[in-house]
CSV table of C-alpha atoms in Angstrom, one decimal:
chain,number,residue,atom,x,y,z
A,13,LEU,CA,-87.7,-96.7,-6.2
A,14,LYS,CA,-89.1,-93.4,-6.1
A,15,MET,CA,-87.5,-92.6,-2.7
A,16,LYS,CA,-84.1,-93.8,-4.0
A,17,GLU,CA,-84.7,-91.3,-7.0
A,18,ASP,CA,-85.3,-88.4,-4.6
A,19,PHE,CA,-82.2,-89.2,-2.7
A,20,LYS,CA,-79.6,-89.8,-5.4
A,21,GLU,CA,-77.9,-86.6,-4.3
A,22,GLU,CA,-77.1,-86.6,-0.7
A,23,ILE,CA,-79.4,-84.6,1.3
A,24,LYS,CA,-78.0,-82.8,4.6
A,25,ILE,CA,-78.8,-80.0,7.0
A,26,SER,CA,-77.0,-76.8,5.8
A,27,ARG,CA,-78.4,-74.5,8.5
A,28,LEU,CA,-79.8,-74.4,11.9
A,29,THR,CA,-81.4,-71.3,13.5
A,30,VAL,CA,-82.9,-70.5,16.7
A,31,TYR,CA,-85.2,-67.5,17.3
A,32,PRO,CA,-85.0,-66.5,20.9
A,33,LEU,CA,-87.6,-63.5,20.7
A,34,LYS,CA,-90.6,-64.4,18.6
A,35,SER,CA,-90.5,-62.9,15.2
A,36,CYS,CA,-87.2,-61.0,15.6
A,37,LYS,CA,-84.0,-61.9,13.9
A,38,GLY,CA,-82.6,-65.4,14.6
A,39,ILE,CA,-79.2,-66.8,15.6
A,40,ASP,CA,-77.5,-69.5,13.2
A,41,VAL,CA,-75.8,-72.3,15.2
A,42,LYS,CA,-74.0,-75.3,14.3
A,43,ARG,CA,-75.9,-77.6,16.9
A,44,ALA,CA,-79.1,-77.5,18.7
A,45,ARG,CA,-80.5,-79.4,21.7
A,46,LEU,CA,-84.1,-80.7,21.6
A,47,THR,CA,-86.6,-80.1,24.5
A,48,GLU,CA,-90.2,-80.8,24.9
A,49,THR,CA,-91.0,-77.7,23.0
A,50,GLY,CA,-88.5,-77.7,20.4
A,51,PHE,CA,-84.9,-76.3,20.2
A,52,GLU,CA,-83.5,-75.0,23.4
A,53,TRP,CA,-84.1,-71.1,23.6
A,54,ASP,CA,-86.4,-71.0,20.4
A,55,ARG,CA,-89.4,-68.7,20.7
A,56,CYS,CA,-88.8,-68.7,24.6
A,57,PHE,CA,-89.5,-64.9,24.6
A,58,CYS,CA,-92.5,-63.1,23.1
A,59,VAL,CA,-93.6,-59.4,22.6
A,60,ILE,CA,-97.2,-58.8,23.8
A,61,ASP,CA,-99.3,-55.7,23.5
A,62,LYS,CA,-101.1,-54.1,26.3
A,63,ASP,CA,-104.0,-56.4,26.1
A,64,GLY,CA,-101.7,-59.4,26.3
A,65,GLU,CA,-101.9,-60.4,22.7
A,66,PHE,CA,-98.7,-61.5,20.9
A,67,ILE,CA,-97.1,-59.1,18.4
A,68,SER,CA,-95.5,-60.4,15.1
A,69,GLN,CA,-94.2,-59.0,11.9
A,70,ARG,CA,-97.8,-59.5,10.6
A,71,THR,CA,-98.8,-56.3,12.3
A,72,VAL,CA,-95.2,-54.7,13.2
A,73,PRO,CA,-92.8,-55.4,10.7
A,74,GLU,CA,-90.2,-53.4,12.6
A,75,LEU,CA,-89.7,-56.6,14.6
A,76,ALA,CA,-87.7,-58.0,11.7
A,77,LEU,CA,-85.0,-55.3,12.6
A,78,VAL,CA,-84.5,-56.4,16.2
A,79,GLU,CA,-81.2,-58.2,16.6
A,80,THR,CA,-80.7,-61.1,19.1
A,81,GLU,CA,-77.4,-62.3,20.8
A,82,PHE,CA,-76.6,-64.4,23.8
A,83,ARG,CA,-73.7,-63.0,25.9
A,84,GLY,CA,-72.0,-63.8,29.2
A,85,ALA,CA,-68.8,-65.1,31.0
A,86,ILE,CA,-70.6,-68.3,31.8
A,87,PHE,CA,-70.3,-69.5,28.3
A,88,GLU,CA,-67.2,-67.7,27.1
A,89,ASP,CA,-65.1,-69.5,29.9
A,90,ASP,CA,-65.7,-73.0,28.5
A,91,GLU,CA,-63.1,-74.6,26.8
A,92,GLU,CA,-62.3,-73.7,23.2
A,93,ASP,CA,-64.0,-75.7,20.6
A,94,ASP,CA,-62.7,-75.7,17.1
A,95,ASP,CA,-66.2,-76.2,15.7
A,96,PHE,CA,-67.3,-72.9,17.2
A,97,ASP,CA,-67.4,-69.6,15.0
A,98,ASP,CA,-66.5,-66.4,17.0
A,99,GLU,CA,-69.9,-65.2,15.6
A,100,ASN,CA,-71.9,-67.8,17.1
A,101,SER,CA,-69.9,-69.3,20.0
A,102,THR,CA,-71.8,-67.8,22.8
A,103,MET,CA,-75.0,-69.1,21.6
A,104,GLU,CA,-73.5,-72.6,20.9
A,105,ARG,CA,-72.2,-72.6,24.4
A,106,VAL,CA,-75.6,-71.5,25.7
A,107,MET,CA,-77.0,-74.7,24.1
A,108,GLU,CA,-73.9,-76.9,24.6
A,109,GLU,CA,-74.0,-76.8,28.6
A,110,ASP,CA,-73.9,-80.4,29.8
A,111,VAL,CA,-76.5,-81.3,32.2
A,112,ASN,CA,-77.5,-84.4,34.1
A,113,ASP,CA,-80.9,-85.9,34.2
A,114,ASP,CA,-82.2,-83.5,36.7
A,115,GLY,CA,-81.4,-80.4,34.8
A,116,VAL,CA,-78.4,-79.9,36.9
A,117,ASN,CA,-75.0,-78.4,35.3
A,118,ASP,CA,-72.4,-81.0,35.5
A,119,VAL,CA,-69.9,-78.3,35.7
A,120,ASN,CA,-69.2,-75.9,38.6
A,121,GLU,CA,-71.2,-73.1,37.7
A,122,THR,CA,-71.3,-70.3,40.2
A,123,GLU,CA,-74.4,-68.1,40.9
A,124,SER,CA,-72.3,-64.9,39.8
A,125,MET,CA,-71.3,-66.6,36.4
A,126,MET,CA,-75.2,-67.2,36.0
A,127,LYS,CA,-76.0,-63.6,36.6
A,128,ASP,CA,-73.7,-62.8,33.7
A,129,ALA,CA,-75.6,-64.5,31.2
A,130,LYS,CA,-77.8,-62.2,29.0
A,131,LEU,CA,-80.1,-62.0,25.9
A,132,ILE,CA,-78.8,-58.9,24.0
A,133,LEU,CA,-81.2,-57.1,21.9
A,134,ARG,CA,-80.3,-54.3,19.4
A,135,SER,CA,-82.6,-52.2,17.2
A,136,PRO,CA,-81.8,-49.2,14.7
A,137,ASN,CA,-84.6,-47.3,16.6
A,138,CYS,CA,-82.6,-47.3,19.9
A,139,ALA,CA,-79.2,-46.2,20.5
A,140,ASP,CA,-78.9,-48.4,23.5
A,141,GLU,CA,-78.7,-52.0,23.8
A,142,CYS,CA,-81.3,-53.9,25.8
A,143,GLU,CA,-80.1,-56.6,28.3
A,144,ILE,CA,-82.2,-59.5,29.5
A,145,PRO,CA,-80.8,-61.5,32.3
A,146,LEU,CA,-81.1,-65.2,31.4
A,147,LEU,CA,-81.2,-66.2,35.0
A,148,ALA,CA,-84.7,-64.8,36.0
A,149,ARG,CA,-85.8,-63.8,39.5
A,150,LYS,CA,-89.3,-62.8,40.4
A,151,GLU,CA,-88.0,-59.5,42.0
A,152,ASP,CA,-86.6,-58.4,38.8
A,153,MET,CA,-89.5,-59.1,36.6
A,154,SER,CA,-92.5,-56.8,36.3
A,155,GLY,CA,-95.1,-59.3,37.1
A,156,GLU,CA,-97.3,-62.1,36.0
A,157,VAL,CA,-99.3,-61.5,32.7
A,158,GLU,CA,-101.9,-63.4,30.6
A,159,CYS,CA,-100.2,-64.0,27.2
A,160,SER,CA,-102.3,-64.9,24.1
A,161,VAL,CA,-100.6,-66.6,21.0
A,162,TRP,CA,-103.4,-67.7,18.7
A,163,ASP,CA,-105.8,-69.9,20.3
A,164,TYR,CA,-103.2,-70.4,23.4
A,165,CYS,CA,-103.4,-68.2,26.5
A,166,GLY,CA,-101.2,-68.8,29.6
A,167,VAL,CA,-99.9,-66.9,32.6
A,168,HIS,CA,-96.2,-66.1,32.0
A,169,LEU,CA,-93.7,-63.5,33.6
A,170,ALA,CA,-93.1,-60.2,32.0
A,171,GLU,CA,-89.5,-58.9,31.8
A,172,SER,CA,-88.5,-55.7,33.9
A,173,ASP,CA,-89.8,-52.4,33.3
A,174,ALA,CA,-86.7,-51.3,31.6
A,175,VAL,CA,-86.8,-54.1,29.2
A,176,ASN,CA,-90.4,-53.5,28.2
A,177,GLU,CA,-89.7,-49.6,27.8
A,178,TRP,CA,-86.9,-50.7,25.4
A,179,ILE,CA,-88.9,-52.9,23.3
A,180,SER,CA,-91.9,-50.4,23.3
A,181,ARG,CA,-89.3,-47.9,21.6
A,182,ALA,CA,-87.8,-50.4,19.4
A,183,ILE,CA,-91.0,-51.4,17.6
A,184,ARG,CA,-92.8,-48.1,18.3
A,185,VAL,CA,-95.8,-49.6,20.2
A,186,PRO,CA,-96.6,-48.0,23.6
A,187,GLY,CA,-97.2,-50.5,26.5
A,188,ALA,CA,-95.3,-53.6,24.6
A,189,LYS,CA,-93.9,-55.9,27.0
A,190,ILE,CA,-91.5,-58.9,26.6
A,191,VAL,CA,-92.8,-62.1,28.3
A,192,ARG,CA,-90.7,-65.2,29.3
A,193,TRP,CA,-91.9,-68.8,28.7
A,194,ILE,CA,-92.1,-70.6,32.3
A,195,GLY,CA,-93.4,-73.7,31.1
A,196,THR,CA,-91.5,-77.1,30.6
A,197,GLY,CA,-88.9,-77.1,27.6
A,198,GLY,CA,-87.3,-74.2,25.9
A,199,ILE,CA,-85.4,-72.6,28.5
A,200,PRO,CA,-82.9,-74.7,30.5
A,201,GLU,CA,-84.3,-75.6,34.0
A,202,ARG,CA,-81.3,-74.0,35.7
A,203,PHE,CA,-82.1,-70.4,34.4
A,204,ASN,CA,-85.8,-70.6,35.2
A,205,LYS,CA,-85.2,-72.4,38.8
A,206,TYR,CA,-86.5,-69.2,40.8
A,207,VAL,CA,-89.5,-68.3,38.5
A,208,SER,CA,-90.9,-71.8,37.4
A,209,THR,CA,-92.6,-74.3,39.7
A,210,SER,CA,-90.7,-77.4,40.4
A,211,ASP,CA,-94.1,-79.4,39.7
A,212,ARG,CA,-93.9,-79.8,36.2
A,213,LYS,CA,-97.2,-81.0,35.7
A,214,SER,CA,-98.6,-77.6,36.9
A,215,ARG,CA,-96.5,-75.4,34.5
A,216,PRO,CA,-97.9,-73.7,31.6
A,217,LYS,CA,-98.4,-76.2,28.5
A,218,ARG,CA,-99.2,-75.5,25.0
A,219,PRO,CA,-100.1,-78.9,23.4
A,220,LEU,CA,-100.0,-79.2,19.6
A,221,ASP,CA,-103.1,-79.7,17.3
A,222,GLU,CA,-103.8,-83.4,17.4
A,223,ARG,CA,-105.4,-83.4,14.1
A,224,TYR,CA,-101.9,-83.3,12.6
A,225,ALA,CA,-99.5,-84.3,15.7
A,226,LYS,CA,-101.1,-87.5,16.1
A,227,ASN,CA,-98.7,-88.5,19.0
A,228,GLY,CA,-99.2,-85.1,20.7
A,229,GLY,CA,-96.4,-82.8,21.7
A,230,GLU,CA,-95.9,-79.2,22.8
A,231,THR,CA,-94.5,-76.0,21.7
A,232,ALA,CA,-93.8,-72.6,23.3
A,233,PHE,CA,-94.3,-69.3,21.7
A,234,SER,CA,-94.0,-70.6,18.3
A,235,ASP,CA,-97.0,-70.2,15.9
A,236,GLY,CA,-98.1,-73.7,16.5
A,237,TYR,CA,-95.2,-76.3,16.1
A,238,PRO,CA,-91.7,-76.8,17.5
A,239,VAL,CA,-89.7,-77.0,14.2
A,240,LEU,CA,-90.0,-75.8,10.8
A,241,LEU,CA,-88.0,-77.4,8.0
A,242,ALA,CA,-87.4,-75.7,4.6
A,243,HIS,CA,-85.4,-76.8,1.6
A,244,GLU,CA,-82.8,-74.7,-0.4
A,245,SER,CA,-83.7,-76.3,-3.7
A,246,SER,CA,-87.3,-75.4,-3.3
A,247,LEU,CA,-86.3,-71.7,-2.3
A,248,ASP,CA,-84.2,-71.6,-5.7
A,249,ASP,CA,-87.4,-72.6,-7.6
A,250,LEU,CA,-89.5,-70.0,-5.8
A,251,GLN,CA,-86.8,-67.4,-6.5
A,252,LYS,CA,-86.8,-68.2,-10.3
A,253,ARG,CA,-90.7,-67.6,-10.4
A,254,VAL,CA,-90.4,-64.4,-8.4
A,255,VAL,CA,-87.9,-63.1,-10.9
A,256,MET,CA,-90.1,-64.0,-13.8
A,257,GLY,CA,-92.9,-62.3,-12.1
A,258,LYS,CA,-90.9,-59.4,-11.7
A,259,GLU,CA,-89.8,-59.0,-15.4
A,260,LEU,CA,-93.6,-59.8,-16.3
A,261,PHE,CA,-94.7,-56.8,-14.2
A,262,ASN,CA,-91.5,-54.7,-14.7
A,263,LEU,CA,-91.1,-54.6,-11.0
A,264,ALA,CA,-87.9,-54.1,-8.9
A,265,GLY,CA,-87.0,-56.0,-5.8
A,266,SER,CA,-84.6,-57.7,-3.6
A,267,GLU,CA,-83.4,-61.4,-3.4
A,268,VAL,CA,-85.9,-63.7,-1.7
A,269,LYS,CA,-83.7,-65.0,1.1
A,270,MET,CA,-84.5,-68.0,3.3
A,271,ASN,CA,-84.9,-65.9,6.4
A,272,ARG,CA,-88.3,-64.5,5.1
A,273,PHE,CA,-89.7,-67.9,5.8
A,274,ARG,CA,-88.0,-68.3,9.3
A,275,PRO,CA,-87.2,-72.0,9.4
A,276,ASN,CA,-85.4,-73.8,12.0
A,277,VAL,CA,-83.8,-76.4,9.8
A,278,VAL,CA,-82.8,-75.8,6.3
A,279,VAL,CA,-81.7,-78.8,4.0
A,280,SER,CA,-79.8,-78.8,0.8
A,281,GLY,CA,-79.6,-81.3,-1.8
A,282,GLY,CA,-82.0,-83.2,-3.8
A,283,LYS,CA,-84.9,-82.2,-6.0
A,284,GLU,CA,-87.1,-79.1,-5.3
A,285,TRP,CA,-90.2,-79.7,-3.3
A,286,ALA,CA,-89.0,-83.3,-2.4
A,287,GLU,CA,-90.1,-82.5,1.1
A,288,ASP,CA,-93.7,-82.7,0.3
A,289,LYS,CA,-93.3,-86.3,-0.3
A,290,TRP,CA,-91.7,-86.9,3.2
A,291,LEU,CA,-93.8,-88.3,5.9
A,292,LYS,CA,-91.2,-89.5,8.2
A,293,ILE,CA,-87.4,-88.6,8.1
A,294,GLU,CA,-84.1,-89.4,10.0
A,295,THR,CA,-81.3,-87.1,10.6
A,296,ARG,CA,-78.1,-88.7,11.3
A,297,ALA,CA,-74.4,-87.3,11.9
A,298,ARG,CA,-72.2,-88.0,8.8
A,299,LYS,CA,-69.8,-90.7,9.2
A,300,SER,CA,-66.1,-89.2,8.8
A,301,LYS,CA,-63.6,-91.4,6.8
A,302,SER,CA,-61.5,-91.6,10.1
A,303,ASP,CA,-64.5,-93.7,11.5
A,304,GLY,CA,-63.9,-96.2,8.9
A,305,GLY,CA,-67.5,-96.1,8.0
A,306,GLY,CA,-68.6,-97.2,11.4
A,307,GLY,CA,-68.3,-94.2,13.7
A,308,GLY,CA,-70.5,-91.4,14.8
A,309,GLY,CA,-68.7,-88.7,12.6
A,310,GLU,CA,-68.7,-85.0,14.0
A,311,ARG,CA,-70.6,-85.9,17.2
A,312,GLY,CA,-68.1,-88.8,18.3
A,313,GLY,CA,-69.3,-92.2,19.1
A,314,ASP,CA,-72.4,-93.7,17.5
A,315,GLU,CA,-75.3,-91.8,18.8
A,316,GLY,CA,-77.9,-93.2,16.2
A,317,GLY,CA,-80.3,-91.1,14.2
A,318,LEU,CA,-83.2,-88.8,15.3
A,319,SER,CA,-86.7,-89.6,13.8
A,320,TRP,CA,-88.9,-86.9,12.6
A,321,ASP,CA,-92.5,-86.7,11.5
A,322,LEU,CA,-93.4,-83.8,9.0
A,323,VAL,CA,-97.0,-83.3,10.4
A,324,LYS,CA,-98.3,-80.5,8.5
A,325,PRO,CA,-97.3,-78.1,5.7
A,326,CYS,CA,-96.6,-74.5,6.6
A,327,SER,CA,-99.0,-72.2,5.3
A,328,ARG,CA,-97.7,-68.7,4.9
A,329,CYS,CA,-99.1,-65.4,6.1
A,330,THR,CA,-97.7,-61.9,5.1
A,331,ILE,CA,-94.2,-62.2,6.6
A,332,PRO,CA,-92.5,-63.7,3.5
A,333,ASP,CA,-93.4,-60.4,1.8
A,334,ILE,CA,-91.4,-58.5,4.4
A,335,ASN,CA,-87.7,-57.7,3.6
A,336,GLN,CA,-85.9,-59.1,6.6
A,337,GLU,CA,-83.1,-56.5,6.3
A,338,THR,CA,-85.2,-53.5,6.0
A,339,GLY,CA,-88.2,-54.5,7.8
A,340,ILE,CA,-90.3,-53.2,4.8
A,341,PHE,CA,-93.5,-54.6,3.6
A,342,ASP,CA,-93.6,-55.3,-0.2
A,343,LYS,CA,-97.1,-54.0,-1.1
A,344,ASN,CA,-96.7,-55.7,-4.5
A,345,ARG,CA,-96.5,-59.0,-2.7
A,346,GLU,CA,-94.3,-60.5,-5.0
A,347,VAL,CA,-93.4,-63.8,-2.9
A,348,SER,CA,-97.1,-64.3,-2.0
A,349,ARG,CA,-98.1,-63.7,-5.6
A,350,ALA,CA,-95.7,-66.2,-6.9
A,351,LEU,CA,-96.8,-68.9,-4.3
A,352,GLN,CA,-100.3,-68.4,-5.2
A,353,LYS,CA,-99.6,-69.5,-8.7
A,354,PHE,CA,-98.0,-72.9,-8.1
A,355,ARG,CA,-98.2,-73.6,-4.1
A,356,SER,CA,-101.8,-72.8,-3.2
A,357,GLY,CA,-104.1,-75.6,-1.9
A,358,THR,CA,-106.0,-75.7,-5.1
A,359,VAL,CA,-103.1,-75.9,-7.2
A,360,LEU,CA,-101.5,-78.6,-5.2
A,361,ASN,CA,-104.8,-80.6,-5.2
A,362,SER,CA,-105.1,-80.5,-1.4
A,363,GLN,CA,-107.4,-82.9,0.2
A,364,THR,CA,-108.4,-80.3,2.8
A,365,LYS,CA,-110.8,-78.1,1.4
A,366,SER,CA,-110.2,-75.2,3.9
A,367,TRP,CA,-106.5,-74.9,2.5
A,368,ALA,CA,-107.8,-74.1,-0.8
A,369,ASN,CA,-106.6,-70.4,-0.8
A,370,GLU,CA,-103.6,-71.0,1.6
A,371,VAL,CA,-100.1,-71.0,0.1
A,372,PHE,CA,-97.4,-73.4,1.5
A,373,PHE,CA,-93.7,-73.2,2.0
A,374,GLY,CA,-91.9,-75.5,4.5
A,375,TRP,CA,-93.0,-78.4,6.7
A,376,ASN,CA,-93.7,-78.2,10.4
A,377,MET,CA,-92.0,-81.4,12.1
A,378,ILE,CA,-91.9,-82.9,15.6
A,379,THR,CA,-89.4,-85.4,16.7
A,380,SER,CA,-90.3,-88.9,18.1
A,381,ALA,CA,-87.9,-88.6,21.1
A,382,PRO,CA,-89.8,-88.3,24.3
A,383,GLY,CA,-89.4,-84.7,25.6
A,384,GLY,CA,-86.5,-84.1,23.0
A,385,GLY,CA,-84.5,-86.1,25.4
A,386,GLY,CA,-81.6,-83.6,25.4
A,387,LEU,CA,-80.8,-84.9,21.9
A,388,LYS,CA,-78.7,-82.7,19.4
A,389,ILE,CA,-79.1,-82.1,15.8
A,390,SER,CA,-76.3,-80.6,13.7
A,391,VAL,CA,-75.3,-78.8,10.6
A,392,GLY,CA,-74.0,-81.5,8.1
A,393,ASP,CA,-76.2,-84.3,9.5
A,394,VAL,CA,-77.5,-86.4,6.5
A,395,VAL,CA,-81.3,-86.5,6.0
A,396,THR,CA,-83.0,-89.7,4.9
A,397,ALA,CA,-86.6,-90.4,4.3
A,398,LYS,CA,-87.9,-93.4,6.0
A,399,GLU,CA,-91.6,-93.1,4.8
A,400,LEU,CA,-93.4,-91.4,2.0
A,401,ARG,CA,-96.9,-89.9,2.0
A,402,PRO,CA,-99.0,-92.5,0.4
A,403,ASN,CA,-101.0,-90.0,-1.7
A,404,LEU,CA,-98.0,-88.0,-2.9
A,405,SER,CA,-95.7,-91.1,-3.4
A,406,GLY,CA,-98.6,-92.6,-5.5
A,407,GLY,CA,-98.9,-89.4,-7.7
A,408,GLY,CA,-102.0,-88.1,-5.6
A,409,GLY,CA,-102.6,-84.7,-4.4
A,410,PHE,CA,-101.4,-82.8,-1.4
A,411,MET,CA,-102.5,-83.8,2.1
């Protein structure tokens, strides 16, 4: 009964975002293809310092100002699709290229077209754009480097000296480099074919924390999990509380936007914080009227739903206190202060003692499809809870 009550109003995916370069601006897309490490192209590039440690907005807020865009004739020459917006069409086509089971393009791509595909970076600190070729060749890279992201350390490839010099200027960190993921997943095989070994078992691999991801899984340069879900209704509730705090302390500030939380999947509809109850959900293309209720809706055909496990609530660091439009850190920490009042482990009655002083917004989730299966998730997909958390569905505390 409670599950039905939570879903009286239809819940659907309202936004999908891919973040090619970790901690920089993302790209909104209408569809995303799933791989072993999450969405294709998501967190497949990472900025590191001279010691090989990853750099994020936690220490360099100016990363928030670095814009990302995919560009190249290889994508723009595809047949027009009415579902593509001009703004996002290149990214959509990067992710929509059809491949066969061996990762080989079904369309007749030429090497020259592959060379035209680029990841473009822009920053207010640099007059020039930065171009990163998506088709990687070892002779164009600056070499192998050890890259550390939290407790993960692996050998990856640093981009060219010109790219590394640009990112150093953009974020004002001497010696900074951009490294490319060369493990399985993330970057389509055809773009890493010259730099990643054909022996998939010997590639760098970053497994998930099995305390929470019981069935295993992998990620690339994300903080710890492949896909992050957030709820618009929950953000609205947080926004109201932040405004109340501003009025109480006579503070001025900007609107709290979803981009401060950097989710891949945003859902709309339903009650705020309903996501806390979800243990397993399904996302499925909405059936159109023309289908007579029996078709696959926007995707065409009945592809069936995608199953997801919400494995761990996302504990928040200082990034939600950074304005993503200005790159300025809010010293008053209005967002964190508001979250502390009603979203801390203590207030949520968490069963995990180490979470007592953590604050939470959003949920890390993984799909049950093996290796992502090349399956796609789309804006407009309907979200349905398939299983609720036993403790929360019974009125108990947080996990």
